[in-house]
Short mmCIF file of C-alpha atoms in Angstrom, two decimals:
data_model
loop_
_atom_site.label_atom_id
_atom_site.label_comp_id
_atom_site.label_asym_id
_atom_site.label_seq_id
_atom_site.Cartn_x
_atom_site.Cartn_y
_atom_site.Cartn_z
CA UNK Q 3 -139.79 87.50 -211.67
CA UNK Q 4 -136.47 85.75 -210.04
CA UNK Q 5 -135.37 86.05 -206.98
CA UNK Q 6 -131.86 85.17 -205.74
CA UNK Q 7 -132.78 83.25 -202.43
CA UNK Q 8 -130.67 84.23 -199.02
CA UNK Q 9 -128.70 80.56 -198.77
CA UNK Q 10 -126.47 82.63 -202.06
CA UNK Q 11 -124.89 84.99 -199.68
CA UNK Q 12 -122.11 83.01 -198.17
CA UNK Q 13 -121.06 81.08 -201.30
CA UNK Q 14 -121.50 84.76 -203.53
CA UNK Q 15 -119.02 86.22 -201.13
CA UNK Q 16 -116.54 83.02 -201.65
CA UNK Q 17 -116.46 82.98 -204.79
CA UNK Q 18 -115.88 86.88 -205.13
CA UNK Q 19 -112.79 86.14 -202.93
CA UNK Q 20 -110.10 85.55 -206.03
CA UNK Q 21 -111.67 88.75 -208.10
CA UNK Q 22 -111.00 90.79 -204.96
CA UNK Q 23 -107.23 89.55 -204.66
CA UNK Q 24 -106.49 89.80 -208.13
CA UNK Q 25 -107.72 93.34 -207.86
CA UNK Q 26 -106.11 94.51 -204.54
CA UNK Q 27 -102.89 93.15 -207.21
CA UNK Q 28 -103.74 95.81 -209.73
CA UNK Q 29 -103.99 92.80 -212.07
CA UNK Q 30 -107.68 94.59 -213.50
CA UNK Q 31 -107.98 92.03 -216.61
CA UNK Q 32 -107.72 88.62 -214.04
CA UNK Q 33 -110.33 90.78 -211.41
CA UNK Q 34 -112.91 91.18 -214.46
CA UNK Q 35 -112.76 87.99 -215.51
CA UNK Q 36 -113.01 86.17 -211.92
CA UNK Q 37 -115.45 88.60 -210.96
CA UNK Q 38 -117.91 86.22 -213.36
CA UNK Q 39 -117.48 83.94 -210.81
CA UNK Q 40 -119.62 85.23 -208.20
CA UNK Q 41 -122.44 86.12 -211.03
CA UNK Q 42 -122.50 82.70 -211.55
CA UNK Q 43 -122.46 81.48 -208.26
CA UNK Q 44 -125.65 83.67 -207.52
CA UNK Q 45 -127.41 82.53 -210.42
CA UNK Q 46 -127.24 78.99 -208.96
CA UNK Q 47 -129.67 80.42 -206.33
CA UNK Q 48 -132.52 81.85 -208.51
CA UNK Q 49 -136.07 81.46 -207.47
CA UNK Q 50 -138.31 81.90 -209.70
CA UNK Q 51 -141.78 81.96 -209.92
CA UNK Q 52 -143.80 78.80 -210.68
CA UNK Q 53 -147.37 78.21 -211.88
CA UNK Q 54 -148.99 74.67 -212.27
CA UNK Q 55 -149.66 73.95 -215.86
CA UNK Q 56 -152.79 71.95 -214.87
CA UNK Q 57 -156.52 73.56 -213.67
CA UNK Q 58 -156.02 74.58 -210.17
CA UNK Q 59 -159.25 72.18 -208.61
CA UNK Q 60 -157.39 69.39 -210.71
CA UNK Q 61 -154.40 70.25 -209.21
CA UNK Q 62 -155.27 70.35 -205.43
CA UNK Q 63 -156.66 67.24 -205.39
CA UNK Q 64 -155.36 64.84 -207.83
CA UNK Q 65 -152.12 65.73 -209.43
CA UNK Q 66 -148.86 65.43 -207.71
CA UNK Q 67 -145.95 67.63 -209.76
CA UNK Q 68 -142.30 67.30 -209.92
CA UNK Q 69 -140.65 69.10 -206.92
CA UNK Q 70 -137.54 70.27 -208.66
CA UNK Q 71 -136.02 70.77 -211.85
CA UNK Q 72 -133.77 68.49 -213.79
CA UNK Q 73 -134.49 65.36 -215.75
CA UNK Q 74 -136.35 62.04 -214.98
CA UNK Q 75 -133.70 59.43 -214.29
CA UNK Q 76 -136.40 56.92 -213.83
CA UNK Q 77 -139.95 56.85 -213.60
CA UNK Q 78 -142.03 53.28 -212.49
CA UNK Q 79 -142.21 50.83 -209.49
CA UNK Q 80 -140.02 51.16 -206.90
CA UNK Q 81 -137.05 49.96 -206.78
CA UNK Q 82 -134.99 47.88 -204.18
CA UNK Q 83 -132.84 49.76 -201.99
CA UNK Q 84 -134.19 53.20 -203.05
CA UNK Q 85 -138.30 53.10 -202.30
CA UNK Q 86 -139.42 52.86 -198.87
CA UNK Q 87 -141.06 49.93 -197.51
CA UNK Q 88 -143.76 48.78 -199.10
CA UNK Q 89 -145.90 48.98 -202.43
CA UNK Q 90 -144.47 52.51 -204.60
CA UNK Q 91 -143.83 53.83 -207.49
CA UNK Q 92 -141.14 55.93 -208.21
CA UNK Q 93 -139.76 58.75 -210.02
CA UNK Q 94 -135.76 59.84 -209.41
CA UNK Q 95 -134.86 63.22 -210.80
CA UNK Q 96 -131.08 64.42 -211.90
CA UNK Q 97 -130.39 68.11 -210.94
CA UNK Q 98 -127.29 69.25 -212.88
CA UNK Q 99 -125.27 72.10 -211.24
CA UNK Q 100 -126.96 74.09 -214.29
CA UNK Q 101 -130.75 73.60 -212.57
CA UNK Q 102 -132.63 75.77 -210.58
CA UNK Q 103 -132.33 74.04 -207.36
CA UNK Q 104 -135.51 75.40 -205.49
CA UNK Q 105 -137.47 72.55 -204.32
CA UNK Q 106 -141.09 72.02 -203.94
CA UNK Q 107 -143.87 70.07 -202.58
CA UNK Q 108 -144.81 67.89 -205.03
CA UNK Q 109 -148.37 67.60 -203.45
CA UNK Q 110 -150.47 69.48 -200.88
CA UNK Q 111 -151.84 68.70 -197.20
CA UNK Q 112 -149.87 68.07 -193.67
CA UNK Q 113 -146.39 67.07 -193.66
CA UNK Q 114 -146.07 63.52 -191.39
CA UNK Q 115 -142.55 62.99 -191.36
CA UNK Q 116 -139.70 65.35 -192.02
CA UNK Q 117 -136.71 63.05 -191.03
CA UNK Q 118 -132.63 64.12 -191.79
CA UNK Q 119 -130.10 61.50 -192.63
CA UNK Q 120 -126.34 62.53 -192.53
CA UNK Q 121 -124.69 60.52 -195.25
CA UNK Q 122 -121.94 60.41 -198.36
CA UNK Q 123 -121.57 62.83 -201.65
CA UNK Q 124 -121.76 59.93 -204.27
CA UNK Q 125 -122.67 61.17 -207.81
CA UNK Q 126 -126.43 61.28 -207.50
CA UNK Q 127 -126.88 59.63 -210.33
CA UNK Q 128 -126.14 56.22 -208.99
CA UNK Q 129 -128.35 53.98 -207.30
CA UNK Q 130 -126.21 53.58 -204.40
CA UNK Q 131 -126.87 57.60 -203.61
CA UNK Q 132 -130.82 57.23 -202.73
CA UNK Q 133 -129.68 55.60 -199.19
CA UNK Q 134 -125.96 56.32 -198.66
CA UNK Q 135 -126.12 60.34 -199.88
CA UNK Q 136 -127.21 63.15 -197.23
CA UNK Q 137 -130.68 63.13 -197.59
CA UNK Q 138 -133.70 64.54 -196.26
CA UNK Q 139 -137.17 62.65 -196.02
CA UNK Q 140 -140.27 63.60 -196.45
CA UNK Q 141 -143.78 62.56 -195.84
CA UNK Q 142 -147.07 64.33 -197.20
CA UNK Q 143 -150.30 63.18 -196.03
CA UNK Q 144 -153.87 64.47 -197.53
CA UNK Q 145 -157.55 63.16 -197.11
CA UNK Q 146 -159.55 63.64 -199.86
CA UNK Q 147 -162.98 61.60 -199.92
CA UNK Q 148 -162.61 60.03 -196.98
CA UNK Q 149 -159.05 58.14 -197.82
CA UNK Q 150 -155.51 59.44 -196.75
CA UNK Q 151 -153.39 59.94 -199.97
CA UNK Q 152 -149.50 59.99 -199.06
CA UNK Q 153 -146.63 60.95 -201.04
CA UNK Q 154 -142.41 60.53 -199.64
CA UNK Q 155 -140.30 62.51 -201.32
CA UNK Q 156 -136.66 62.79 -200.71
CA UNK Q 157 -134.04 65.59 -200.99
CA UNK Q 158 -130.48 63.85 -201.80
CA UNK Q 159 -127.11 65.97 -201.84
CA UNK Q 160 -124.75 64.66 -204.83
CA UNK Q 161 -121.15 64.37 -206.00
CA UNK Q 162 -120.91 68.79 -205.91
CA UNK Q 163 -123.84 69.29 -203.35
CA UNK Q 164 -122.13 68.97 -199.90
CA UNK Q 165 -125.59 70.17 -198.33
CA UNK Q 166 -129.11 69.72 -198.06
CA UNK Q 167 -131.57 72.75 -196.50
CA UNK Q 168 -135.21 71.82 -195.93
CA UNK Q 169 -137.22 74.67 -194.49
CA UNK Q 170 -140.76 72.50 -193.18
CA UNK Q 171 -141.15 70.84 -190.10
CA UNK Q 172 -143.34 67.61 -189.27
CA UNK Q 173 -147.19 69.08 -188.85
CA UNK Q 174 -146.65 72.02 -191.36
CA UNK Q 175 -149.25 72.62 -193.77
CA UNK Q 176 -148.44 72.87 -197.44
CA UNK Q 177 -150.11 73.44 -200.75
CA UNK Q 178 -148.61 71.81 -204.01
CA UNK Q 179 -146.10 73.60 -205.42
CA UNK Q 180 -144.91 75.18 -201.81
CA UNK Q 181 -141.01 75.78 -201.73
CA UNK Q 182 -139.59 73.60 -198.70
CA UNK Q 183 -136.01 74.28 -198.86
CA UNK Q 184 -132.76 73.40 -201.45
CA UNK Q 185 -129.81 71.70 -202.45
CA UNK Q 186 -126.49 73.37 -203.27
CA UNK Q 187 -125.11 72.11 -206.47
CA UNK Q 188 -126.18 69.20 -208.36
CA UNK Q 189 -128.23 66.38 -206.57
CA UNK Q 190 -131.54 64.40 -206.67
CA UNK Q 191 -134.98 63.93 -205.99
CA UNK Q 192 -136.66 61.03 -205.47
CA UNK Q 193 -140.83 61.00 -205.18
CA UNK Q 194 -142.70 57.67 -204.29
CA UNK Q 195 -146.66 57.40 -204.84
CA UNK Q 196 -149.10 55.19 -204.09
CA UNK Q 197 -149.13 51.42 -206.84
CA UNK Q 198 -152.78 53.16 -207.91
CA UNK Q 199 -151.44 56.66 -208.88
CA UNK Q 200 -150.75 56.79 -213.04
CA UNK Q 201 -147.42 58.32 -213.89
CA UNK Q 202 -147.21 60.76 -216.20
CA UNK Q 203 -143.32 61.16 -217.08
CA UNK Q 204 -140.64 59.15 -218.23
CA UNK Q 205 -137.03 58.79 -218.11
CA UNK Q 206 -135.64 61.25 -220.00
CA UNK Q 207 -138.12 63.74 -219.41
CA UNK Q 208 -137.07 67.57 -218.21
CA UNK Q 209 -139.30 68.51 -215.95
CA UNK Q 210 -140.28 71.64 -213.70
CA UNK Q 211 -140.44 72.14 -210.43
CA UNK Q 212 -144.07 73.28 -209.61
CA UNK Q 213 -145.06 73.23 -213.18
CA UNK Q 214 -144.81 69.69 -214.71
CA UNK Q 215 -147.32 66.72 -213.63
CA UNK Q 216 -145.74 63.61 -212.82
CA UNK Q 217 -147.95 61.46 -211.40
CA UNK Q 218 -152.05 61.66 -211.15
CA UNK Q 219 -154.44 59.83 -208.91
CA UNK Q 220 -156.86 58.12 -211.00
CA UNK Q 221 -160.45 59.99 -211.35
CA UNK Q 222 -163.69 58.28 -209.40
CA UNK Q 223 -165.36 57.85 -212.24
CA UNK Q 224 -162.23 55.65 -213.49
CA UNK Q 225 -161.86 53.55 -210.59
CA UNK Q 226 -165.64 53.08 -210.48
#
């Protein structure tokens, strides 16, 4: 099922604005065809439902999956200027104004860090856009067997997003897959895992928010 999440409202009744003028004009063919408009507008806000495409005990513990929709841009280490500081790897994800731009948590346990950045609208495509772009950081932080696993992920506006929404705060719980907010109209996401964590995507992948595994942490029996 898809839902049409609340942040459509506003820009719906925008972009029904022209349809409603050409009408109150008596000009009926222009009012039909703006009224597609605010259709489309709403459909830029669809939710729908996501299921991991991995087993769910997997899943929990090991698997971190891609937190929105779009295509890989890049997928290995981290690069300068983008990754935080430190050892990463990386994988940067395109969101065309034509995605469903519901974003997830690309891994379960207690968010750490949940820090806004005001910023520019370059295309999100380039580099430059990981640290100069409105952005949103976030931190993820799970024990499993005794070690903390972390995972920073980052919501970054783009050339038509003017706006990020992110709907956790620092100490929330969350369980992989969990929807944690948006961005309106073409942007990026950016995930950064541990050097030891395999990843499973490349550039030029499509992948799914919720759905599509990018990244695994290696099994015990393969690290024994």
């Amino acid at each position: 099922m898809v839902t049409i999440d609340r942040e459509a409202a506003p820009a719906t009744a925008v972009a029904a604005v022209p349809a409603l003028v050409a009408a109150l004009a008596g000009r009926r063919g222009a009012a039909l065809a703006l009224g597609a408009l605010p259709a489309a507008v709403a459909l830029f806000f669809r939710d729908p439902e996501r299921r991991p495409d991995v087993d769910r005990a997997a899943f929990d513990a090991d698997t971190v999956v891609s937190p929105a929709d779009g295509k890989v841009m890049y997928a290995g280490p981290g690069q300068d200027g983008v990754a935080p500081e430190g050892e990463w790897q990386q994988v940067s994800i395109f969101l065309s104004a034509f995605d469903v731009h519901i974003n997830r948590a690309p891994y379960g346990g207690r968010l750490r860090e949940v820090t806004y950045k005001p910023g520019r609208w370059l295309a999100a495509y380039k580099h430059e856009s990981a640290h100069q772009n409105e952005r949103t950081d976030l931190v993820i932080e799970r024990e499993v067997d005794g070690q903390v696993r972390a995972v920073h992920f980052r919501q970054i506006v783009g050339l038509m997003a003017r706006r990020v929404v992110t709907r956790v705060a620092a100490g929330d719980e969350l369980a992989t897959g969990e929807r944690i907010g948006l961005m309106k109209f073409g942007s990026r996401m950016d995930v950064f895992v541990p050097p030891e964590v395999d990843l499973t995507v490349r550039a030029g992948a499509r992948v799914v928010a919720g759905e599509t595994v990018i990244a695994r942490w290696p099994s015990a029996d393969a690290v024994s």
